[in-house]
Coordinates of C-alpha atoms and ligand atoms in Angstrom, one line a residue:
M101 CA -15.9 14.6 -6.2
I102 CA -16.1 14.1 -10.1
P103 CA -19.2 14.3 -12.1
P104 CA -19.7 10.8 -13.7
A105 CA -20.1 11.9 -17.1
T106 CA -16.5 13.0 -16.9
R107 CA -15.1 9.5 -15.7
Q108 CA -13.9 8.2 -19.1
S109 CA -10.5 6.9 -18.1
V110 CA -7.9 6.8 -15.4
A111 CA -6.1 9.7 -16.6
D112 CA -9.4 11.8 -16.3
V113 CA -10.1 10.4 -12.9
A114 CA -6.3 11.4 -12.0
A115 CA -6.6 14.8 -13.6
A116 CA -10.0 15.7 -11.8
L117 CA -8.8 14.8 -8.1
D118 CA -9.6 17.4 -5.5
L119 CA -6.8 16.9 -3.4
A120 CA -8.3 18.8 -0.5
V121 CA -11.4 16.8 -0.5
V122 CA -9.9 13.6 -1.2
G123 CA -7.1 14.3 1.5
R124 CA -9.6 14.7 4.0
E125 CA -11.5 11.3 3.2
L126 CA -8.3 9.5 3.5
Y127 CA -7.6 11.1 6.9
D128 CA -11.0 10.5 8.1
R129 CA -10.7 6.7 7.1
I130 CA -7.7 6.4 9.3
G131 CA -9.4 8.0 12.2
R132 CA -12.4 5.7 11.8
L133 CA -10.0 2.9 11.7
Y134 CA -7.4 4.2 14.6
P135 CA -9.0 2.8 17.7
I136 CA -9.4 -0.7 16.6
C137 CA -6.8 -3.3 18.1
R138 CA -5.9 -5.3 15.1
S139 CA -3.4 -8.1 15.5
I140 CA -2.4 -10.9 12.9
T141 CA -5.7 -12.7 13.5
G142 CA -8.8 -12.0 15.5
N143 CA -11.7 -9.5 15.8
G144 CA -9.7 -6.5 15.2
V145 CA -8.7 -7.7 11.6
R146 CA -12.7 -8.7 10.9
E147 CA -13.8 -5.4 12.3
T148 CA -11.6 -3.5 10.0
L149 CA -12.7 -5.5 7.1
R150 CA -16.1 -4.8 7.9
L151 CA -15.7 -1.1 8.0
L152 CA -13.9 -1.3 4.7
G153 CA -16.5 -3.8 3.6
S154 CA -18.8 -0.7 3.7
E155 CA -17.2 1.2 1.0
L156 CA -15.7 -1.9 -1.2
D157 CA -17.3 -5.1 -2.3
L158 CA -14.9 -7.0 -0.2
E159 CA -14.9 -10.9 -0.2
I160 CA -13.5 -12.3 3.4
R161 CA -11.7 -15.6 3.5
E162 CA -11.3 -17.2 6.6
V163 CA -8.4 -19.7 6.9
A164 CA -8.2 -22.2 10.0
T165 CA -5.6 -22.2 12.5
G166 CA -3.1 -24.9 11.6
T167 CA -3.5 -25.0 7.8
P168 CA -0.2 -25.3 6.3
V169 CA 1.1 -22.2 4.3
F170 CA 4.1 -23.2 2.6
D171 CA 6.8 -23.1 5.6
W172 CA 4.5 -21.7 7.7
I173 CA 1.3 -22.9 9.9
V174 CA -1.8 -20.3 10.4
P175 CA -1.4 -19.7 13.9
R176 CA -4.1 -19.5 16.7
E177 CA -6.3 -16.6 16.9
W178 CA -5.7 -14.1 19.4
N179 CA -8.1 -11.7 21.0
I180 CA -8.1 -9.3 23.7
R181 CA -11.0 -7.8 26.0
D182 CA -9.1 -5.9 28.8
A183 CA -5.9 -5.5 30.1
Y184 CA -3.7 -3.7 32.9
I185 CA -1.5 -3.1 35.7
M186 CA -3.2 -2.1 38.9
N187 CA -1.2 -0.4 41.9
G188 CA -2.0 -1.1 45.7
N189 CA -4.5 1.7 45.7
G190 CA -6.5 -0.2 43.1
Q191 CA -5.5 2.5 40.2
R192 CA -5.0 1.3 37.0
V193 CA -1.5 2.9 36.2
V194 CA -1.1 1.2 32.9
D195 CA -4.7 0.7 31.1
F196 CA -5.4 -1.1 27.8
N197 CA -8.6 1.3 27.0
A198 CA -6.3 4.2 27.0
S199 CA -4.0 3.1 24.3
N200 CA -4.1 -0.3 22.5
L201 CA -0.1 0.0 22.1
H202 CA -0.1 -0.5 25.9
V203 CA -0.1 -4.7 25.7
V204 CA 2.4 -6.9 23.8
S205 CA 0.4 -8.1 21.0
Y206 CA -0.3 -11.8 20.9
S207 CA 0.5 -11.5 24.7
V208 CA -1.0 -14.9 26.6
P209 CA -3.6 -14.3 29.3
V210 CA -2.1 -13.5 32.7
R211 CA -3.7 -12.5 36.3
A212 CA -1.0 -12.3 39.1
R213 CA 0.1 -10.2 41.8
L214 CA 3.9 -9.2 41.0
T215 CA 6.4 -6.8 42.7
L216 CA 7.8 -4.4 40.5
A217 CA 11.1 -6.2 40.4
E218 CA 9.1 -9.5 39.0
L219 CA 7.1 -7.1 36.9
R220 CA 10.2 -5.3 35.0
P221 CA 11.3 -8.0 32.8
H222 CA 7.8 -7.6 31.1
L223 CA 7.7 -3.9 30.8
F224 CA 9.4 -2.2 27.5
S225 CA 9.5 1.5 27.0
I226 CA 11.8 3.8 24.6
P227 CA 14.2 5.5 26.8
D228 CA 15.3 7.8 23.7
H229 CA 11.8 9.0 23.4
P230 CA 10.5 9.1 27.0
D231 CA 6.8 9.9 26.2
W232 CA 6.3 7.4 23.4
I233 CA 4.9 4.1 24.0
P234 CA 6.3 1.4 21.8
Y235 CA 4.6 -1.1 19.6
K236 CA 5.8 -4.5 20.2
T237 CA 4.8 -8.1 19.3
S238 CA 5.4 -11.7 20.4
Y239 CA 3.6 -13.4 17.4
Y240 CA 5.5 -16.5 17.4
S241 CA 6.6 -16.8 21.2
E242 CA 4.3 -17.3 24.3
T243 CA 4.9 -14.7 26.4
W244 CA 3.1 -11.7 27.8
G245 CA 4.0 -7.9 28.3
F246 CA 3.0 -4.5 28.6
C247 CA 4.6 -1.2 26.7
L248 CA 4.7 2.4 28.2
S249 CA 6.5 5.5 28.5
D250 CA 9.8 5.7 29.8
R251 CA 8.6 8.4 31.8
Q252 CA 5.8 6.4 33.6
L253 CA 8.0 3.5 33.9
Q254 CA 11.0 5.2 35.6
S255 CA 8.3 6.9 38.0
L256 CA 6.8 3.3 39.1
P257 CA 7.1 3.0 42.9
D258 CA 8.4 -0.1 44.5
G259 CA 5.6 -2.4 45.7
E260 CA 3.0 -4.8 44.6
Y261 CA 0.9 -4.7 41.3
E262 CA -1.8 -6.9 39.9
V263 CA -1.5 -7.6 36.4
C264 CA -4.4 -8.6 34.5
I265 CA -4.3 -9.8 30.3
D266 CA -8.0 -11.0 29.4
S267 CA -7.0 -12.3 26.3
S268 CA -7.3 -15.8 24.5
L269 CA -5.0 -17.5 22.3
E270 CA -7.2 -20.3 20.9
D271 CA -8.0 -22.3 17.4
G272 CA -9.7 -19.7 15.2
H273 CA -9.1 -18.5 11.6
L274 CA -6.6 -15.7 9.9
T275 CA -8.9 -13.2 7.9
L276 CA -8.3 -12.1 4.5
G277 CA -9.7 -9.4 2.2
E278 CA -10.0 -9.3 -1.3
C279 CA -11.5 -6.8 -3.6
C280 CA -11.5 -7.5 -7.2
L281 CA -12.3 -5.0 -10.0
R282 CA -12.9 -6.9 -13.2
G283 CA -11.0 -5.2 -16.5
R284 CA -11.2 -6.4 -20.0
D285 CA -8.0 -8.5 -19.3
T286 CA -7.6 -11.1 -16.9
A287 CA -4.1 -9.9 -16.7
E288 CA -3.9 -8.7 -13.1
V289 CA -2.4 -5.6 -11.1
F290 CA -2.1 -6.4 -7.6
I291 CA -2.2 -4.2 -4.8
S292 CA -1.3 -5.1 -1.5
C293 CA -1.4 -4.0 2.0
H294 CA -1.1 -5.2 5.7
V295 CA -3.8 -4.4 8.2
C296 CA -2.5 -6.0 11.2
H297 CA -1.1 -3.4 13.3
P298 CA -3.4 -1.6 16.1
S299 CA -3.5 2.2 16.9
L300 CA -0.8 3.2 14.5
C301 CA -1.2 5.8 11.4
N302 CA 1.6 5.9 8.7
D303 CA 2.4 2.0 9.1
N304 CA -0.1 1.1 8.0
L305 CA -3.7 2.8 8.1
S306 CA -2.0 5.1 5.4
G307 CA -2.1 2.3 3.1
V308 CA -5.3 0.9 3.8
S309 CA -6.9 4.2 3.3
V310 CA -5.0 4.9 -0.1
A311 CA -5.8 1.2 -1.5
V312 CA -9.8 1.6 -0.5
T313 CA -10.1 5.2 -2.5
L314 CA -8.3 3.9 -5.1
A315 CA -10.4 1.0 -5.6
T316 CA -13.5 3.3 -5.6
L317 CA -12.2 5.4 -8.0
L318 CA -11.2 2.8 -10.4
R319 CA -14.2 1.1 -10.4
R320 CA -15.9 3.8 -11.8
V321 CA -13.9 3.7 -15.1
P322 CA -13.5 1.1 -17.7
L323 CA -10.4 -0.9 -17.2
R324 CA -8.2 -2.6 -19.1
Y325 CA -6.4 -4.7 -16.3
T326 CA -8.2 -6.4 -13.8
Y327 CA -7.1 -5.0 -10.3
R328 CA -7.2 -7.0 -7.2
F329 CA -6.4 -5.5 -3.8
L330 CA -5.6 -7.8 -1.0
F331 CA -6.0 -6.5 2.6
A332 CA -4.1 -9.0 4.9
P333 CA -2.1 -9.1 7.8
G334 CA 1.7 -8.9 7.3
T335 CA 3.8 -12.0 6.7
I336 CA 1.8 -14.5 7.7
G337 CA -1.2 -13.1 5.7
A338 CA 0.6 -12.5 2.2
I339 CA 2.1 -16.4 2.6
T340 CA -1.6 -17.5 3.2
W341 CA -3.0 -15.6 0.2
L342 CA 0.1 -17.0 -2.1
A343 CA -0.4 -20.2 -0.8
L344 CA -4.0 -20.5 -1.6
N345 CA -3.9 -18.6 -4.6
E346 CA -0.6 -20.3 -6.2
P347 CA -2.4 -21.1 -9.5
H348 CA -3.8 -17.8 -10.1
V349 CA -0.5 -16.0 -9.4
P350 CA 0.8 -16.1 -13.1
K351 CA -2.0 -13.7 -13.7
I352 CA -0.3 -10.7 -12.1
K353 CA 1.7 -8.6 -14.2
H354 CA 2.2 -5.4 -12.0
G355 CA 1.7 -5.5 -8.3
L356 CA 2.1 -2.5 -5.6
V357 CA 2.5 -2.8 -1.7
L358 CA 1.3 0.3 -0.2
A359 CA 2.8 1.3 3.3
C360 CA 3.7 4.4 5.3
L361 CA 2.1 6.9 2.6
G362 CA 0.9 9.4 4.9
D363 CA 4.0 11.1 6.4
R364 CA 5.2 14.4 5.2
G365 CA 8.4 12.8 3.5
S366 CA 8.7 12.6 -0.2
P367 CA 7.4 9.8 -2.1
T368 CA 9.7 6.6 -2.4
Y369 CA 9.7 3.5 -4.5
K370 CA 11.4 0.2 -3.9
R371 CA 12.1 -1.5 -7.0
S372 CA 10.8 -5.1 -7.4
R373 CA 13.5 -7.8 -7.2
R374 CA 13.7 -7.9 -10.9
G375 CA 14.5 -4.4 -11.0
D376 CA 13.6 -3.8 -14.6
A377 CA 9.8 -4.8 -14.3
A378 CA 7.2 -2.5 -16.1
I379 CA 6.1 -1.5 -12.8
D380 CA 9.6 -0.5 -12.0
R381 CA 10.0 1.5 -15.1
T382 CA 6.3 3.1 -14.4
V383 CA 6.9 4.2 -11.4
A384 CA 10.4 5.6 -12.5
H385 CA 9.0 7.5 -15.1
V386 CA 6.0 9.0 -13.1
F387 CA 8.6 10.2 -10.5
R388 CA 10.8 11.7 -13.2
H389 CA 8.0 13.9 -14.1
A390 CA 6.7 14.6 -10.7
S391 CA 6.5 18.3 -9.4
H392 CA 8.3 17.4 -6.4
E393 CA 11.3 15.2 -5.3
C394 CA 11.0 11.5 -5.5
H395 CA 13.3 8.3 -4.5
S396 CA 13.7 5.1 -6.1
E397 CA 15.8 2.5 -4.2
D398 CA 16.7 -1.3 -4.9
F399 CA 15.0 -4.3 -3.7
A400 CA 16.2 -5.7 -0.6
P401 CA 15.0 -9.0 0.9
H402 CA 13.6 -7.0 4.0
G403 CA 10.4 -4.6 4.6
Y404 CA 6.7 -5.4 3.8
D405 CA 4.9 -8.3 2.0
E406 CA 7.1 -7.8 -1.0
R407 CA 9.5 -10.2 0.7
Q408 CA 6.9 -12.8 0.0
Y409 CA 5.8 -11.8 -3.4
C410 CA 9.4 -11.2 -4.7
S411 CA 10.7 -14.4 -2.9
P412 CA 12.5 -16.7 -5.8
G413 CA 9.8 -19.0 -6.1
F414 CA 7.5 -16.2 -6.9
N415 CA 9.5 -13.5 -8.2
L416 CA 6.3 -11.3 -9.0
P417 CA 6.9 -7.6 -10.3
V418 CA 5.6 -5.9 -7.3
G419 CA 7.6 -3.0 -5.7
V420 CA 6.8 -0.8 -2.7
L421 CA 5.3 2.7 -2.6
S422 CA 5.6 4.4 0.4
R423 CA 6.9 7.8 1.8
T424 CA 9.3 7.8 4.4
P425 CA 10.3 3.8 4.5
H426 CA 9.5 1.8 7.3
G427 CA 12.1 2.1 10.2
R428 CA 13.5 5.4 8.4
F429 CA 11.6 7.7 11.1
P430 CA 11.7 7.6 14.7
E431 CA 7.8 7.4 15.1
Y432 CA 7.9 4.2 13.3
H433 CA 6.3 1.3 15.8
T434 CA 5.5 3.8 18.5
S435 CA 2.6 5.8 19.7
A436 CA 3.8 8.8 17.9
D437 CA 2.6 7.3 14.8
D438 CA -0.9 8.8 15.3
L439 CA -3.5 11.0 13.9
A440 CA -1.0 14.0 14.1
F441 CA 1.8 12.2 12.3
V442 CA -0.4 11.7 9.0
A443 CA -1.1 14.4 6.8
P444 CA -4.2 14.6 4.4
A445 CA -2.3 16.4 1.8
A446 CA 0.5 13.8 1.8
L447 CA -2.4 10.8 1.7
A448 CA -3.7 13.0 -1.2
D449 CA -0.4 13.1 -3.1
S450 CA 0.3 9.3 -2.4
L451 CA -3.2 8.5 -4.0
R452 CA -2.4 10.7 -7.0
T453 CA 0.7 8.7 -7.5
C454 CA -0.7 5.5 -7.6
L455 CA -3.3 6.7 -9.9
K456 CA -0.4 8.2 -12.2
V457 CA 1.2 5.0 -12.3
I458 CA -2.1 3.4 -13.1
E459 CA -2.8 5.6 -15.8
V460 CA 0.5 4.8 -17.5
L461 CA -0.2 1.0 -17.2
E462 CA -3.5 1.1 -18.7
G463 CA -2.6 3.5 -21.6
N464 CA 0.6 1.7 -22.4
G465 CA 0.4 0.0 -25.7
M466 CA 2.8 -1.5 -28.8
F467 CA 1.9 0.4 -32.2
L468 CA 3.2 0.0 -35.6
N469 CA 3.8 2.9 -38.1
K470 CA 1.7 2.2 -41.4
N471 CA 3.8 4.8 -43.4
P472 CA 7.2 3.8 -42.3
K473 CA 9.4 5.0 -45.4
C474 CA 10.3 8.4 -44.5
E475 CA 8.1 10.8 -42.7
P476 CA 4.6 10.9 -43.4
Q477 CA 3.3 14.6 -44.8
L478 CA 1.7 15.4 -41.3
G479 CA 0.6 18.7 -42.6
R480 CA -1.5 17.3 -45.6
R481 CA -3.5 14.9 -43.5
G482 CA -4.6 18.0 -41.1
L483 CA -2.3 16.6 -38.0
Y484 CA -1.0 20.0 -37.6
A485 CA -4.6 21.4 -37.0
T486 CA -4.9 19.5 -34.0
L487 CA -1.9 20.8 -32.1
G488 CA -3.0 23.4 -30.0
G489 CA -1.7 25.8 -27.5
H490 CA 1.1 28.3 -27.7
S491 CA 4.0 27.6 -30.0
D492 CA 6.4 25.8 -27.8
E493 CA 3.5 23.4 -26.7
R494 CA 2.9 22.8 -30.7
R495 CA 6.6 21.9 -31.1
T496 CA 6.5 19.6 -28.1
Q497 CA 3.3 18.0 -29.6
E498 CA 5.1 17.9 -33.0
A499 CA 8.0 16.3 -31.4
A500 CA 5.7 13.8 -29.8
L501 CA 4.1 12.7 -33.2
L502 CA 7.3 12.4 -34.5
W503 CA 8.7 9.8 -31.8
V504 CA 6.0 8.0 -31.8
L505 CA 6.2 7.6 -35.5
N506 CA 9.7 6.9 -35.6
L507 CA 9.9 4.3 -32.7
S508 CA 6.5 2.5 -33.6
D509 CA 8.1 -0.3 -35.2
G510 CA 6.9 -3.1 -33.2
T511 CA 9.1 -3.2 -30.8
H512 CA 8.9 -0.3 -28.9
S513 CA 6.0 0.4 -26.4
L514 CA 4.7 3.8 -25.6
L515 CA 6.5 3.7 -22.3
D516 CA 9.7 3.0 -24.2
I517 CA 8.8 6.0 -26.3
A518 CA 8.2 8.3 -23.3
E519 CA 11.5 7.0 -21.7
R520 CA 13.5 7.9 -24.6
S521 CA 12.0 10.9 -25.8
T522 CA 11.9 12.2 -21.9
M523 CA 8.4 13.2 -22.5
P524 CA 5.5 12.6 -20.3
F525 CA 3.9 9.7 -20.9
A526 CA 0.2 11.3 -21.3
M527 CA 1.7 13.5 -24.4
V528 CA 3.1 10.6 -25.8
R529 CA -0.1 8.5 -25.6
D530 CA -2.3 11.6 -27.1
A531 CA 0.3 11.7 -30.2
A532 CA -0.4 7.9 -30.6
T533 CA -3.9 8.4 -30.5
A534 CA -4.2 11.3 -32.8
L535 CA -2.1 9.3 -35.3
V536 CA -4.4 6.5 -34.9
E537 CA -7.3 8.7 -35.8
H538 CA -5.5 10.1 -38.7
G539 CA -4.5 6.3 -40.3
L540 CA -1.0 6.5 -39.7
L541 CA -0.9 4.1 -36.6
E542 CA -2.1 0.9 -35.9
E543 CA -2.3 -0.9 -32.3
L544 CA -0.7 -4.1 -32.1
S545 CA -1.8 -6.3 -29.0
A546 CA -1.0 -4.3 -25.9
P547 CA 2.0 -5.4 -23.7
D548 CA 1.1 -7.5 -20.5
Ligands
LIG1448 ZN1 5.1 -2.2 11.2

């Protein structure tokens, strides 16, 4: 996709991205992961991480059932082999093999003959969308159930049915996957996504797929930050990771939860609990200069694993990048969140947004003007000769030089300068590079 010789920086990778090619790669990976029956524990998560491990250097960690993790306990491991509802003619009218959404996730094993009236309390549908199968879970209460389309539910004749859920709920493990890309600094950028949903695409195979390609692109360039990618079951996985890594947590300087990145809606960013963390300001900057509509919104203590990362005892600078946020599209948690609901172009745009954000994080720095008394004479130093393009472009580049010189007093980062000048970060960064080359600027320690 990108010739190795040009892989100099994250900015180069972002600029060279072939959106059509990468969109197809992101989409095809979702297609490979889609059939797997995942839950918060069990072989579905393992199989998913095994597939991701064929592309990434993934460290797998198994945490035993019963392990205390803050106020929670790692639950028993759930696995399922088969499930069905069979009518009196021996036909499977609901079959787990046709869709893994048919079984309420974490259903305890059952094998019984029931009348329709007895079965009904265990059947779930969506009357407003009569052809869709809902996605339901019962992680923390021992029960069982089936999900089916309302059309099918309404058409089930009275009579006796054989129900079978061939599942197991036993002591085992919760599985976490982690990929770490070492940078020059031990300070970390933390990327997290949940891997506990069965055959659902936007929520959240889209986030998983974007994270994998992002990691494969970043590992090809020299990095300032260390990047940690966490693939974990929602809620309990994030809580478990935080409990096992508490001493490590202060290294996290910026973070993103990736979720719902494949639908055709516009990009949305949910700020960290802090609201003004560098990641919040960075995404706002990228959105301001995007060619299409983007939205930002404030933190709220519901949603994905930002609930854990932004709990008051951690209060990490972690926001959420999505397109249409969870729960705000009717297909959410239904069989309609399928391969047709996600689009290669939306996935590619989400990946590019991640790269643009990382480009700013990597390139941000604090500089000092070495000639702070009045403006230096740029012409004498040959700086005008470095300005290219048309006269408008030259004027903008000159303005960038003046902004960087004026605000580089040791208290403003390049992101501060980009925000105040309303110029794109890359232009400010290029101006700083030119000024350093001409001896007019020196780099102070990079901000965290
Ligand atoms: Zn979900």
